Coordinates of C-alpha atoms in Angstrom, one line a residue:
M1 CA 197.0 109.6 85.9
E2 CA 194.2 111.9 86.1
G3 CA 193.0 113.4 88.9
K4 CA 194.8 114.2 91.7
V5 CA 195.5 111.8 94.6
I6 CA 193.1 112.4 97.7
G7 CA 195.3 112.7 100.6
P8 CA 194.6 111.4 104.0
G9 CA 192.4 112.8 106.6
P10 CA 189.0 112.8 108.2
Y11 CA 185.9 112.1 106.2
R12 CA 188.0 111.2 102.8
A13 CA 184.8 109.2 101.2
T14 CA 183.3 113.1 101.2
K15 CA 186.3 114.5 99.8
L16 CA 186.6 111.6 97.2
W17 CA 182.9 112.1 96.0
N18 CA 183.2 115.9 95.8
E19 CA 186.5 115.2 93.6
T20 CA 184.5 113.1 91.4
I21 CA 181.6 115.2 90.5
K22 CA 184.1 118.3 89.7
L23 CA 185.8 115.9 87.2
F24 CA 182.9 114.9 85.8
R25 CA 180.8 117.9 85.4
G26 CA 184.5 119.6 83.9
G27 CA 185.2 117.0 81.4
M28 CA 181.9 115.3 80.4
P29 CA 181.4 116.8 76.5
L30 CA 178.3 118.5 76.0
R31 CA 176.7 119.1 73.1
R32 CA 173.2 119.8 71.0
H33 CA 170.9 116.7 70.8
W34 CA 167.7 116.2 69.4
A35 CA 164.5 114.3 71.0
H36 CA 160.7 114.2 70.6
F37 CA 161.4 117.3 67.7
R38 CA 163.1 119.3 70.1
C39 CA 166.3 120.5 70.2
Y40 CA 168.6 120.6 73.7
D41 CA 171.6 122.4 74.2
C42 CA 173.9 121.3 76.6
S43 CA 173.4 117.9 76.9
F44 CA 174.5 114.2 76.9
T45 CA 173.1 110.7 76.6
G46 CA 172.7 108.1 79.1
S47 CA 175.5 105.9 77.0
E48 CA 178.1 108.9 76.7
A49 CA 177.8 109.4 80.1
V50 CA 178.9 105.6 81.1
D51 CA 181.5 105.7 78.4
Y52 CA 183.1 109.1 79.4
L53 CA 182.9 108.3 83.2
H54 CA 184.3 104.6 83.2
E55 CA 187.1 105.7 81.3
L56 CA 187.4 108.8 84.0
L57 CA 187.1 106.5 86.8
R58 CA 189.4 104.1 85.5
R59 CA 192.6 106.6 84.6
N60 CA 191.9 108.1 88.2
Y61 CA 194.6 107.0 91.0
N62 CA 191.6 106.9 93.5
F63 CA 189.9 103.9 91.8
G64 CA 191.9 102.5 89.3
P65 CA 191.5 100.1 86.0
E66 CA 189.5 97.5 88.4
V67 CA 186.4 99.4 87.9
T68 CA 183.7 98.0 85.7
R69 CA 181.4 99.3 83.7
Y70 CA 178.1 98.0 85.7
Q71 CA 179.8 99.6 88.6
T72 CA 180.1 103.1 86.8
L73 CA 176.5 102.7 85.9
Q74 CA 175.6 102.2 89.6
L75 CA 177.4 105.4 90.2
L76 CA 175.4 107.6 87.4
K77 CA 172.3 105.8 89.6
K78 CA 173.3 107.4 92.6
F79 CA 174.1 110.7 90.8
L80 CA 170.8 110.9 89.4
K81 CA 169.3 110.3 93.0
A82 CA 171.7 112.7 94.8
H83 CA 170.5 115.5 91.8
V84 CA 174.3 115.4 90.1
I85 CA 172.7 115.3 87.2
E86 CA 169.0 115.5 86.0
D87 CA 166.9 114.4 83.0
I88 CA 166.5 116.7 80.4
K89 CA 163.0 117.5 81.8
G90 CA 164.6 118.3 85.6
R91 CA 163.6 115.5 86.8
H92 CA 165.6 113.5 89.2
G93 CA 165.4 111.1 92.3
T94 CA 162.6 108.5 91.5
E95 CA 163.9 108.5 88.3
D96 CA 166.2 105.1 87.1
F97 CA 169.4 106.0 85.1
E98 CA 169.4 104.0 81.8
D99 CA 172.5 103.4 79.8
S100 CA 171.1 104.4 76.6
G101 CA 170.2 107.5 74.3
H102 CA 168.1 109.0 77.1
L103 CA 168.9 112.7 77.7
Y104 CA 170.4 114.1 80.9
R105 CA 172.0 117.6 81.6
F106 CA 173.7 118.9 84.7
P107 CA 171.9 121.2 87.4
T108 CA 172.6 125.0 87.9
L109 CA 172.7 124.7 91.7
S110 CA 175.8 123.0 93.5
P111 CA 175.3 119.2 93.9
L112 CA 178.9 119.1 96.4
K113 CA 178.5 117.6 99.5
S114 CA 179.1 119.5 102.8
F115 CA 181.5 118.2 105.2
P116 CA 180.0 116.6 108.3
T117 CA 180.8 118.3 111.6
R118 CA 182.1 115.9 114.9
P119 CA 182.2 117.4 118.4
P120 CA 186.0 117.1 119.2
L121 CA 187.1 114.7 122.2
K122 CA 186.1 116.3 125.2
D123 CA 187.8 114.0 127.6
C124 CA 191.5 113.8 126.8
A125 CA 192.1 111.1 129.3
D126 CA 190.6 109.1 126.3
L127 CA 193.6 109.5 124.4
P128 CA 196.0 106.9 124.7
R129 CA 199.6 107.5 125.7
L130 CA 202.5 105.6 126.5
I131 CA 202.7 104.1 130.0
R132 CA 204.8 105.1 132.9
W133 CA 206.2 103.1 136.1
D134 CA 204.0 105.6 137.9
D135 CA 200.8 104.7 136.3
Y136 CA 201.5 101.1 138.0
E137 CA 199.6 102.5 140.7
E138 CA 197.0 104.3 138.5
L139 CA 195.6 101.5 136.3
P140 CA 193.6 98.8 138.7
Q141 CA 195.5 95.3 139.0
R142 CA 191.6 94.0 138.8
E143 CA 188.1 95.4 138.6
N144 CA 185.7 95.8 141.5
I145 CA 188.9 95.2 143.9
A146 CA 190.5 97.4 146.0
P147 CA 194.3 98.5 145.1
Q148 CA 196.3 97.1 148.0
K149 CA 197.8 99.5 150.3
S150 CA 201.4 99.8 151.8
S151 CA 201.7 98.5 155.4
V152 CA 202.4 101.0 157.6
M153 CA 203.4 100.4 161.3
T154 CA 204.3 103.0 163.7
S155 CA 205.5 103.3 167.4
D156 CA 202.2 104.7 168.6
L157 CA 200.4 102.1 166.9
W158 CA 202.7 99.6 167.8
N159 CA 202.8 100.4 171.7
K160 CA 198.9 100.7 171.9
R161 CA 198.8 97.0 170.3
H162 CA 201.6 95.5 172.4
S163 CA 202.2 97.6 175.3
V164 CA 205.8 98.3 174.9
A165 CA 206.7 102.1 175.6
I166 CA 210.2 102.3 174.8
G167 CA 211.7 104.5 172.1
D168 CA 210.3 106.2 168.9
V169 CA 210.1 103.6 165.8
H170 CA 210.0 105.7 162.5
E171 CA 207.3 104.7 159.6
C172 CA 208.2 101.3 158.3
K173 CA 206.7 100.3 155.1
L174 CA 206.5 97.0 153.8
I175 CA 207.4 95.9 150.0
R176 CA 205.2 94.5 147.4
R177 CA 207.1 93.8 144.8
K178 CA 205.5 94.6 141.3
E179 CA 205.1 92.9 138.2
I180 CA 204.1 94.0 134.5
T181 CA 200.6 92.6 134.3
P182 CA 198.5 91.5 131.0
K183 CA 196.4 94.4 131.4
Q184 CA 199.2 96.8 131.6
V185 CA 201.0 94.9 128.5
D186 CA 197.7 95.3 126.6
H187 CA 197.8 99.2 127.3
I188 CA 201.1 99.3 126.2
W189 CA 200.8 97.9 122.9
K190 CA 197.6 99.9 122.5
S191 CA 199.2 103.1 123.2
L192 CA 202.0 102.7 120.8
T193 CA 199.8 101.0 118.3
V194 CA 197.7 104.1 118.1
V195 CA 200.7 106.4 117.7
H196 CA 202.5 104.1 115.0
L197 CA 199.5 104.5 112.9
Q198 CA 199.4 108.4 113.1
R199 CA 202.6 108.2 111.9
V200 CA 202.4 106.1 109.0
L201 CA 198.8 107.5 107.9
G202 CA 201.0 111.0 108.3
L203 CA 198.3 112.7 110.1
K204 CA 198.7 115.4 113.0
S205 CA 195.5 113.8 114.8
L206 CA 193.4 110.6 114.7
D207 CA 190.1 113.0 115.5
G208 CA 187.6 112.0 113.4
V209 CA 189.4 109.0 111.8
L210 CA 189.7 106.5 114.9
H211 CA 188.2 106.8 118.4
P212 CA 189.9 105.6 121.2
A213 CA 187.1 103.8 122.3
H214 CA 187.2 101.5 119.5
V215 CA 190.8 100.2 120.2
N216 CA 191.2 97.3 122.3
G217 CA 194.7 96.0 123.4
K218 CA 193.7 92.7 124.2
H219 CA 192.7 91.9 120.4
I220 CA 196.2 93.6 119.4
V221 CA 198.1 91.1 121.8
H222 CA 195.5 88.4 120.4
N223 CA 196.5 89.2 116.7
V224 CA 200.5 89.2 117.2
F225 CA 201.0 86.3 119.6
K226 CA 198.0 83.8 119.0
V227 CA 198.3 82.5 115.6
N228 CA 199.8 79.2 113.9
K229 CA 203.0 78.9 111.7
S230 CA 201.1 80.3 108.8
G231 CA 200.3 83.2 110.9
I232 CA 196.6 83.1 110.6
V233 CA 195.1 84.0 114.1
V234 CA 193.7 81.3 116.2
L235 CA 190.6 81.5 117.9
E236 CA 190.5 80.5 121.8
N237 CA 186.2 80.5 121.6
K238 CA 185.6 77.9 118.7
A239 CA 182.2 79.2 118.8
E240 CA 183.5 82.9 117.0
D241 CA 185.1 80.9 114.1
M242 CA 183.2 80.2 110.6
P243 CA 181.3 77.2 110.6
Y244 CA 183.1 74.2 109.6
W245 CA 181.4 73.7 106.0
V246 CA 182.1 77.6 105.2
I247 CA 185.8 76.5 105.8
S248 CA 185.6 73.1 104.1
A249 CA 183.8 74.7 101.1
M250 CA 187.0 77.5 101.1
K251 CA 189.7 74.5 101.2
C252 CA 188.1 72.8 98.5
L253 CA 188.4 75.8 96.0
A254 CA 191.9 76.9 97.4
N255 CA 193.1 73.8 96.9
W256 CA 191.1 72.7 93.6
P257 CA 191.5 70.2 92.5
N258 CA 192.7 68.3 95.4
G259 CA 190.8 70.3 97.9
N260 CA 187.7 68.0 98.4
E261 CA 187.8 66.6 101.7
T262 CA 184.1 65.4 101.9
K263 CA 184.7 63.6 98.8
Q264 CA 181.3 64.9 97.4
P265 CA 180.7 63.8 93.9
V266 CA 182.1 66.3 91.5
Y267 CA 179.6 67.6 88.8
P268 CA 179.6 69.9 86.0
G269 CA 179.4 73.4 88.0
F270 CA 180.6 72.0 91.0
E271 CA 183.0 74.8 91.8
R272 CA 180.7 77.6 91.0
D273 CA 178.1 76.2 93.6
V274 CA 181.5 76.0 96.2
L275 CA 181.9 79.6 95.3
R276 CA 178.1 80.6 95.7
T277 CA 178.3 78.6 99.1
V278 CA 181.2 80.7 100.3
G279 CA 179.7 83.9 98.9
D280 CA 176.2 83.4 100.8
Y281 CA 178.1 83.4 103.9
F282 CA 180.4 86.6 103.6
Q283 CA 177.5 88.3 102.2
R284 CA 175.2 87.7 105.1
L285 CA 177.7 89.0 107.8
K286 CA 176.1 91.7 110.2
E287 CA 179.2 94.2 108.9
P288 CA 182.3 94.1 106.8
L289 CA 185.3 92.5 107.8
L290 CA 187.1 95.8 108.3
T291 CA 183.9 96.9 111.0
F292 CA 182.4 100.2 110.8
H293 CA 184.5 101.7 113.3
L294 CA 187.5 101.7 111.3
Y295 CA 186.0 102.7 108.0
E296 CA 187.5 106.1 108.2
V297 CA 191.1 104.3 109.1
F298 CA 191.0 101.8 106.1
V299 CA 189.5 104.7 103.6
N300 CA 192.2 106.9 104.5
I301 CA 194.8 104.2 103.8
L302 CA 193.6 104.5 99.9
S303 CA 195.9 107.4 99.4
L304 CA 198.9 105.7 100.0
L305 CA 198.4 102.6 97.4
H306 CA 200.9 104.5 95.1
E307 CA 203.7 103.8 97.5
Q308 CA 203.4 100.1 98.4
D309 CA 205.7 99.7 101.0
V310 CA 203.9 102.5 103.2
A311 CA 200.4 101.5 102.2
T312 CA 201.4 97.8 103.5
E313 CA 202.6 98.9 106.9
A314 CA 200.0 101.3 107.4
L315 CA 197.5 98.3 106.6
Q316 CA 199.8 95.9 108.7
V317 CA 199.2 98.5 111.7
S318 CA 195.6 99.0 110.9
S319 CA 194.7 95.1 110.3
L320 CA 195.7 94.8 114.1
L321 CA 192.6 96.6 115.3
L322 CA 190.5 94.3 114.4
P323 CA 188.9 92.1 116.6
P324 CA 190.8 88.4 116.6
P325 CA 187.6 86.7 114.5
N326 CA 187.2 89.4 111.8
R327 CA 191.1 89.2 111.2
R328 CA 191.0 85.5 111.0
R329 CA 188.3 85.5 108.0
L330 CA 189.7 88.2 106.2
Q331 CA 193.2 86.3 106.2
L332 CA 191.3 83.4 104.8
L333 CA 189.2 85.0 102.7
L334 CA 192.0 87.2 100.9
R335 CA 193.9 83.7 100.7
L336 CA 191.4 82.1 99.0
M337 CA 190.8 84.9 96.3
A338 CA 194.3 85.2 95.8
R339 CA 194.6 81.4 95.1
V340 CA 191.5 80.9 93.1
C341 CA 192.7 83.8 90.8
Q342 CA 196.4 82.2 90.5
N343 CA 195.2 78.5 89.9
P344 CA 195.3 77.5 86.0
L345 CA 193.0 74.6 86.7
L346 CA 190.5 75.7 88.2
P347 CA 187.2 76.0 85.5
P348 CA 185.9 79.6 84.5
L349 CA 183.7 80.6 87.4
N350 CA 181.2 82.8 85.1
D351 CA 180.6 82.7 81.9
T352 CA 180.9 86.8 81.1
I353 CA 183.5 87.6 83.9
A354 CA 186.9 87.0 84.5
T355 CA 187.8 85.1 87.7
R356 CA 189.6 87.7 89.2
T357 CA 187.1 90.6 88.6
L358 CA 184.1 88.1 89.8
M359 CA 186.3 87.5 93.0
V360 CA 186.8 91.6 94.0
Q361 CA 183.2 92.1 93.2
M362 CA 181.5 89.2 95.0
F363 CA 183.4 89.9 98.1
S364 CA 184.7 93.6 98.2
H365 CA 181.5 95.1 100.3
C366 CA 182.0 92.0 103.1
V367 CA 185.4 93.6 103.6
L368 CA 184.8 97.5 103.3
G369 CA 182.2 99.3 103.7
S370 CA 180.3 102.2 106.0
V371 CA 176.9 102.3 108.4
D372 CA 175.9 104.7 106.3
E373 CA 176.2 103.2 102.8
M374 CA 178.3 106.1 101.4
D375 CA 178.0 106.6 97.8
L376 CA 181.4 105.5 96.8
D377 CA 181.7 102.5 98.9
E378 CA 181.7 100.0 96.4
L379 CA 184.2 101.8 94.2
L380 CA 186.6 102.5 97.4
A381 CA 186.3 98.6 98.4
T382 CA 187.1 97.5 94.9
K383 CA 190.5 99.7 95.3
L384 CA 191.6 98.3 98.7
V385 CA 190.7 94.5 98.1
T386 CA 192.4 94.2 95.1
F387 CA 195.4 95.6 96.6
M388 CA 195.2 93.8 99.6
M389 CA 194.3 90.4 97.7
E390 CA 197.4 91.1 95.7
H391 CA 199.7 91.4 99.2
H392 CA 197.8 89.5 101.6
N393 CA 201.1 87.3 102.4
T394 CA 202.7 90.8 103.7
I395 CA 199.9 93.1 105.4
F396 CA 199.0 90.7 108.3
Q397 CA 202.6 90.5 109.4
V398 CA 203.3 92.4 112.5
P399 CA 205.7 95.7 112.1
S400 CA 208.9 95.1 113.0
K401 CA 209.4 98.6 114.5
L402 CA 206.3 98.5 116.0
R403 CA 207.3 95.4 117.8
H404 CA 211.1 96.4 118.5
Q405 CA 209.2 99.7 120.3
V406 CA 207.0 97.7 122.4
E407 CA 209.9 95.4 123.3
E408 CA 212.3 98.1 124.5
H409 CA 209.2 100.1 126.2
L410 CA 208.9 96.7 128.2
S411 CA 212.6 96.3 128.8
H412 CA 212.8 100.0 130.3
L413 CA 209.9 99.5 132.4
K414 CA 211.3 96.3 133.7
R415 CA 214.6 98.0 134.7
V416 CA 213.1 100.8 136.4
Q417 CA 210.9 98.2 138.3
I418 CA 214.5 96.9 139.6
S419 CA 215.6 100.0 140.6
R420 CA 212.6 101.3 142.1
V421 CA 212.7 97.9 144.3
D422 CA 215.9 98.0 145.4
S423 CA 215.5 101.7 146.5
E424 CA 212.7 100.6 148.8
E425 CA 214.5 97.9 150.1
Q426 CA 217.3 100.3 151.3
K427 CA 215.0 102.5 152.6
V428 CA 213.4 99.9 154.6
I429 CA 216.5 98.6 155.7
G430 CA 217.0 102.0 157.2
T431 CA 213.9 101.8 158.9
Q432 CA 214.9 98.4 160.8
T433 CA 217.5 100.4 162.9
P434 CA 215.0 101.9 165.3
L435 CA 213.3 98.2 165.7
Q436 CA 216.4 96.5 166.3
Q437 CA 217.5 99.4 169.2
L438 CA 214.0 98.2 170.4
L439 CA 214.3 94.7 170.6
E440 CA 218.1 95.2 172.7
G441 CA 216.3 97.5 174.8
L442 CA 213.5 94.7 175.2
I443 CA 216.9 92.3 175.9
A444 CA 218.5 94.4 178.2
D445 CA 215.6 95.7 180.5
T446 CA 216.8 93.9 184.1
E447 CA 213.6 95.6 185.4
L448 CA 211.1 94.2 183.5
P449 CA 209.7 90.9 184.7
A450 CA 210.9 87.5 183.1
K451 CA 207.6 86.8 182.5
D452 CA 206.3 90.3 180.7
K453 CA 209.7 90.3 178.9
K454 CA 209.1 86.8 177.3
K455 CA 205.3 87.9 176.3
R456 CA 207.0 91.4 174.7
L457 CA 209.4 89.2 172.7
K458 CA 206.9 87.0 171.4
Q459 CA 204.4 90.0 170.4
F460 CA 208.1 91.3 168.4
Q461 CA 208.5 88.3 166.8
K462 CA 204.9 87.9 165.6
S463 CA 204.6 91.5 164.1
Y464 CA 208.5 91.9 163.2
P465 CA 209.6 88.4 162.4
E466 CA 212.8 89.5 159.8
V467 CA 214.0 91.6 162.7
Y468 CA 213.7 89.0 165.2
H469 CA 215.2 86.2 163.2
N470 CA 218.3 88.6 162.2
R471 CA 218.6 88.7 166.0
F472 CA 218.3 85.2 167.0
P473 CA 218.7 82.8 163.8
T474 CA 219.0 80.0 166.0
E475 CA 217.2 78.7 169.6
E476 CA 221.1 78.7 171.0
S477 CA 221.4 82.3 170.0
K478 CA 218.4 83.1 172.0
A479 CA 219.4 80.6 174.6
A480 CA 222.9 82.4 175.0
V481 CA 221.0 86.0 175.8
I482 CA 217.9 84.5 177.5
P483 CA 218.3 81.9 179.6
E484 CA 215.9 79.5 180.8
K485 CA 215.2 78.9 184.2
A486 CA 216.6 75.9 185.6
P487 CA 213.8 73.4 185.6
R488 CA 212.4 72.5 188.7
L489 CA 212.4 68.6 190.1
K490 CA 209.0 67.3 190.2
P491 CA 208.6 65.3 193.9
Q492 CA 208.9 62.0 193.4
L493 CA 206.4 59.7 195.3
M494 CA 207.1 56.5 197.6
F495 CA 205.1 53.4 197.0
F496 CA 205.0 50.7 199.3
N497 CA 204.3 46.9 198.5
L498 CA 201.2 46.4 200.7
K499 CA 201.4 42.5 200.0
K500 CA 204.2 42.5 202.2
P501 CA 204.2 43.1 205.8
F502 CA 205.6 46.5 206.9
Q503 CA 208.9 46.4 208.3
P504 CA 210.4 49.2 210.3
F505 CA 213.7 50.8 209.4
Q506 CA 216.3 49.4 211.5
R507 CA 219.9 51.0 211.7
S508 CA 222.8 49.0 213.2
W509 CA 225.4 50.5 215.3
S510 CA 228.5 50.2 215.6
F511 CA 231.1 51.1 217.9
R512 CA 235.1 51.2 218.0
A513 CA 236.6 49.8 220.6

């Protein structure tokens, strides 16, 4: 296959542009032509250029047999505008390239593009890394909320607060059991996904290909877990979904002739109008479905398409980075394109273009494109979209290796969690011994008045309920150590019946003889 495969790396579109120009200039047949009674050496006609470049692109693996003559003509127009070629009078830029007998030639100056320079990432903290258990103190639990601090109680503080001056109490920390939060799970998925992507692309660094700020862990987790039985992303906010009429139109074409849910009358050319409705919606999107930020990522995958398994895994990882609404639209669009191409009952959707070619040409630039409209965008998008359409059932599956790595990492963190919490509990148990001694000292203090002793025991119970409860699990155990005083009898009042006359107490005396 003519032309070398451009390997992955940053600015791959520029590399492909320069490589295509080199192949075109090095192989285009040049000969003598006559025009307007003059002879022009080392020239070629517009039609000859289209014929040669079209065949060159179709045989080059970076583009493939899906390239059409129309796309070749558009590329030659870009060549003329960029002064890769010029007409025999030296004009370029403003002139329009013609697929005819008009004569053209190559200029003497080099038409190759220079690679743009990008400053390296200054802040290494932006690079995602694997999360450790120590990161649980570094990652904020919630925004705008100060992290919780361990409760610390020393003897001095306790004595000042409760006026108890018996011995010293070592530092005592109350344990807050730590759990893995959703935000930390998002961070783990983000870190491992980026590492997996770099490995599968075969790159030493993703600098110039993907900026960490454009990777959202929430998007990855959503794309992995919030899907229906068919693997299609389910959106929580229905306002982010496609309009109902677009989804209905896509179902109508995908399930033709049984997909007309609205029961609208079918007339000759009805299926073409439905396709035009779907095409208008996707062509009016503000940016391609693969987003501008991920353009270099997906362009780098083009060099892997000759290895189907590797390319599929690269697309599986890369598509996880998409915002959920984009991923859902892309899934439904590629499924529609595949079903339309495979449906023998669907009438031709164009009189001159085959259905497969029509679908790729209509939607390729809706899927992949750069913000600067690179010169090879259309050809690169055609190549990538064709592969994605043919493998749409597998490229949206979550890579088993990645899922296993995340599960192992989460499992490891949970084991570390249990180990560290147990260790902290043992430390706290050790700090409870001075508190127990303090409590026993209070109980055994005979010089402390009973009233003050009860007051300080009550303060101790409020400050250290666990230690107090372990010493006095029941009221009976408390009473056995701290007996209550005998209850004082209340004086009983004597009441007299005022209605009866008062009779003085008379006592009879008896004497024995």
